CSV table of N, CA and C in Angstrom, one decimal:
chain,number,residue,atom,x,y,z
A,16,MET,N,91.5,178.8,71.2
A,16,MET,CA,91.4,180.4,71.6
A,16,MET,C,92.0,181.1,70.3
A,17,GLN,N,93.4,180.8,69.9
A,17,GLN,CA,93.8,181.3,68.7
A,17,GLN,C,93.0,181.3,67.4
A,18,ALA,N,92.1,180.0,67.3
A,18,ALA,CA,91.4,180.1,66.2
A,18,ALA,C,90.3,180.9,66.1
A,19,ASP,N,89.8,181.5,67.6
A,19,ASP,CA,88.9,182.4,67.4
A,19,ASP,C,89.5,183.7,67.3
A,20,MET,N,90.8,184.0,67.5
A,20,MET,CA,91.3,185.1,67.3
A,20,MET,C,91.3,185.4,65.7
A,21,ILE,N,91.9,184.2,65.0
A,21,ILE,CA,91.9,184.2,63.5
A,21,ILE,C,90.5,184.6,63.1
A,22,ILE,N,89.4,183.8,63.5
A,22,ILE,CA,88.4,184.0,62.8
A,22,ILE,C,87.8,185.4,62.9
A,23,GLU,N,87.9,186.2,64.0
A,23,GLU,CA,87.4,187.3,64.4
A,23,GLU,C,88.4,188.2,63.4
A,24,ALA,N,89.4,188.2,63.0
A,24,ALA,CA,90.6,189.1,62.4
A,24,ALA,C,90.0,188.8,60.9
A,25,LEU,N,89.5,187.7,60.4
A,25,LEU,CA,88.9,187.4,58.9
A,25,LEU,C,87.8,188.4,58.9
A,26,LYS,N,86.8,188.1,59.8
A,26,LYS,CA,85.5,188.8,59.9
A,26,LYS,C,85.8,190.3,59.7
A,27,ASN,N,86.7,190.8,60.6
A,27,ASN,CA,86.9,192.1,60.6
A,27,ASN,C,87.3,192.5,59.2
A,28,ASN,N,88.0,191.7,58.4
A,28,ASN,CA,88.6,192.3,57.1
A,28,ASN,C,87.4,191.7,55.7
A,29,GLY,N,86.4,191.6,56.2
A,29,GLY,CA,85.1,191.1,55.4
A,29,GLY,C,85.3,189.9,54.6
A,30,ILE,N,86.2,188.8,55.7
A,30,ILE,CA,86.4,187.5,54.9
A,30,ILE,C,85.4,186.6,55.8
A,31,ALA,N,84.4,185.9,55.4
A,31,ALA,CA,83.6,185.0,55.7
A,31,ALA,C,84.2,183.9,56.2
A,32,ALA,N,84.2,183.3,57.5
A,32,ALA,CA,85.0,182.1,58.0
A,32,ALA,C,84.2,181.3,59.0
A,33,TYR,N,84.6,180.0,59.2
A,33,TYR,CA,84.2,179.5,60.3
A,33,TYR,C,85.0,178.3,60.5
A,34,LYS,N,85.1,177.8,61.7
A,34,LYS,CA,85.9,176.8,62.1
A,34,LYS,C,85.2,175.6,62.6
A,35,GLN,N,85.9,174.4,62.7
A,35,GLN,CA,85.3,173.1,62.8
A,35,GLN,C,86.5,172.5,63.6
A,36,ASP,N,85.8,171.8,64.9
A,36,ASP,CA,86.8,171.1,66.0
A,36,ASP,C,87.0,169.9,65.2
A,37,MET,N,88.3,169.2,65.3
A,37,MET,CA,88.6,168.1,64.5
A,37,MET,C,88.9,167.1,65.6
A,38,GLY,N,88.9,166.0,65.6
A,38,GLY,CA,89.4,165.0,66.7
A,38,GLY,C,88.2,165.2,67.9
A,39,ASP,N,89.1,165.2,69.1
A,39,ASP,CA,88.3,165.4,70.7
A,39,ASP,C,88.2,166.8,71.1
A,40,ALA,N,88.6,167.8,69.9
A,40,ALA,CA,88.3,169.2,70.6
A,40,ALA,C,87.3,169.7,71.4
A,41,GLY,N,86.2,169.3,71.0
A,41,GLY,CA,85.1,169.6,71.8
A,41,GLY,C,85.1,169.1,73.0
A,42,LEU,N,85.3,167.8,73.1
A,42,LEU,CA,85.0,166.8,74.3
A,42,LEU,C,86.2,167.3,75.2
A,43,ALA,N,87.4,167.7,74.8
A,43,ALA,CA,88.4,167.9,75.6
A,43,ALA,C,88.3,169.3,76.3
A,44,ALA,N,87.8,170.3,75.6
A,44,ALA,CA,87.4,171.5,75.9
A,44,ALA,C,86.3,171.5,77.1
A,45,VAL,N,85.5,170.5,77.0
A,45,VAL,CA,84.4,170.5,78.2
A,45,VAL,C,85.2,169.7,79.5
A,46,ARG,N,86.0,168.6,79.2
A,46,ARG,CA,86.3,167.7,80.3
A,46,ARG,C,88.0,168.2,80.7
A,47,TYR,N,88.6,168.9,80.0
A,47,TYR,CA,90.0,169.5,80.8
A,47,TYR,C,90.1,170.9,80.4
A,48,GLY,N,89.1,171.9,80.0
A,48,GLY,CA,89.4,173.0,79.9
A,48,GLY,C,89.8,173.7,78.6
A,49,MET,N,91.2,173.1,78.4
A,49,MET,CA,91.8,173.6,77.5
A,49,MET,C,92.0,172.4,76.3
A,50,GLY,N,92.0,171.2,76.6
A,50,GLY,CA,92.0,170.0,75.8
A,50,GLY,C,93.5,169.7,75.7
A,51,ARG,N,94.1,169.9,76.4
A,51,ARG,CA,95.9,169.6,76.8
A,51,ARG,C,95.9,168.0,76.8
A,52,GLY,N,96.8,167.6,75.7
A,52,GLY,CA,97.0,166.3,75.8
A,52,GLY,C,96.1,165.4,75.0
A,53,ILE,N,95.3,166.1,74.3
A,53,ILE,CA,94.3,165.2,73.6
A,53,ILE,C,94.3,166.1,72.2
A,54,ASN,N,94.0,165.1,71.1
A,54,ASN,CA,93.9,165.7,69.6
A,54,ASN,C,92.8,166.9,69.7
A,55,ASP,N,93.2,168.3,69.8
A,55,ASP,CA,92.4,169.6,69.8
A,55,ASP,C,93.0,170.4,68.5
A,56,SER,N,93.0,169.8,67.5
A,56,SER,CA,93.2,170.6,66.2
A,56,SER,C,91.7,171.1,65.9
A,57,VAL,N,92.1,172.5,65.3
A,57,VAL,CA,90.7,173.1,64.7
A,57,VAL,C,91.1,173.6,63.2
A,58,ALA,N,90.1,173.4,62.6
A,58,ALA,CA,90.3,173.5,60.9
A,58,ALA,C,89.4,174.9,60.7
A,59,ILE,N,90.0,175.8,60.0
A,59,ILE,CA,89.4,176.9,59.9
A,59,ILE,C,88.9,177.1,58.0
A,60,PHE,N,87.8,177.4,57.7
A,60,PHE,CA,87.6,177.2,56.5
A,60,PHE,C,87.2,178.7,56.1
A,61,VAL,N,87.4,179.0,54.8
A,61,VAL,CA,87.0,180.6,54.2
A,61,VAL,C,86.7,179.8,52.5
A,62,ALA,N,86.0,180.8,51.8
A,62,ALA,CA,85.7,180.4,50.5
A,62,ALA,C,87.1,180.4,49.7
A,63,ASP,N,87.2,179.5,48.6
A,63,ASP,CA,88.5,179.6,47.9
A,63,ASP,C,88.6,180.9,47.1
A,64,ARG,N,87.7,181.6,46.8
A,64,ARG,CA,88.0,183.0,46.4
A,64,ARG,C,88.7,183.8,47.3
A,65,GLU,N,88.4,183.5,48.5
A,65,GLU,CA,88.9,184.5,49.7
A,65,GLU,C,90.3,183.9,50.3
A,66,ALA,N,90.7,182.7,49.6
A,66,ALA,CA,92.0,182.0,50.4
A,66,ALA,C,93.1,183.1,50.5
A,67,ASP,N,93.4,183.8,49.3
A,67,ASP,CA,94.7,184.6,49.4
A,67,ASP,C,94.5,185.7,50.3
A,68,ASN,N,93.5,186.4,50.3
A,68,ASN,CA,93.2,187.4,51.3
A,68,ASN,C,93.3,186.8,52.8
A,69,ALA,N,92.7,185.7,53.1
A,69,ALA,CA,92.7,185.1,54.3
A,69,ALA,C,94.3,184.8,54.8
A,70,VAL,N,95.3,184.4,53.6
A,70,VAL,CA,96.6,184.2,53.9
A,70,VAL,C,97.2,185.5,54.4
A,71,GLU,N,96.9,186.6,53.9
A,71,GLU,CA,97.5,188.0,54.1
A,71,GLU,C,96.9,188.5,55.5
A,72,VAL,N,95.8,188.2,55.7
A,72,VAL,CA,95.5,188.4,57.1
A,72,VAL,C,96.3,187.8,58.2
A,73,ILE,N,96.2,186.3,57.8
A,73,ILE,CA,96.7,185.7,59.2
A,73,ILE,C,98.1,185.8,59.1
A,74,ASN,N,99.0,186.1,58.0
A,74,ASN,CA,100.3,186.5,57.9
A,74,ASN,C,100.4,187.8,58.5
A,75,GLY,N,99.6,188.4,58.6
A,75,GLY,CA,99.7,189.8,59.0
A,75,GLY,C,99.7,189.8,60.7
A,76,MET,N,98.9,188.5,61.1
A,76,MET,CA,99.0,188.7,62.7
A,76,MET,C,100.2,187.7,63.3
A,77,GLY,N,101.3,187.7,62.1
A,77,GLY,CA,102.7,186.9,62.4
A,77,GLY,C,102.3,185.4,62.8
A,78,LEU,N,101.4,184.8,62.1
A,78,LEU,CA,100.9,183.3,62.4
A,78,LEU,C,101.1,182.6,61.3
A,79,LEU,N,102.1,183.0,60.2
A,79,LEU,CA,102.4,182.3,59.1
A,79,LEU,C,103.8,182.4,58.9
């Protein structure tokens, strides 16, 4: 859910972004609701030219 909030904030600031489930996140979400206890990490991708702007947005959210 936190990744979705980050993606939304980035898009609201004109930064194209997407996420990719790593490990068992997709399976865990289906089987256990929140994926607790399983590798449920998510990667967020932005274009290299937008990386600094993305860091500023995420930092402004208090997440860095």
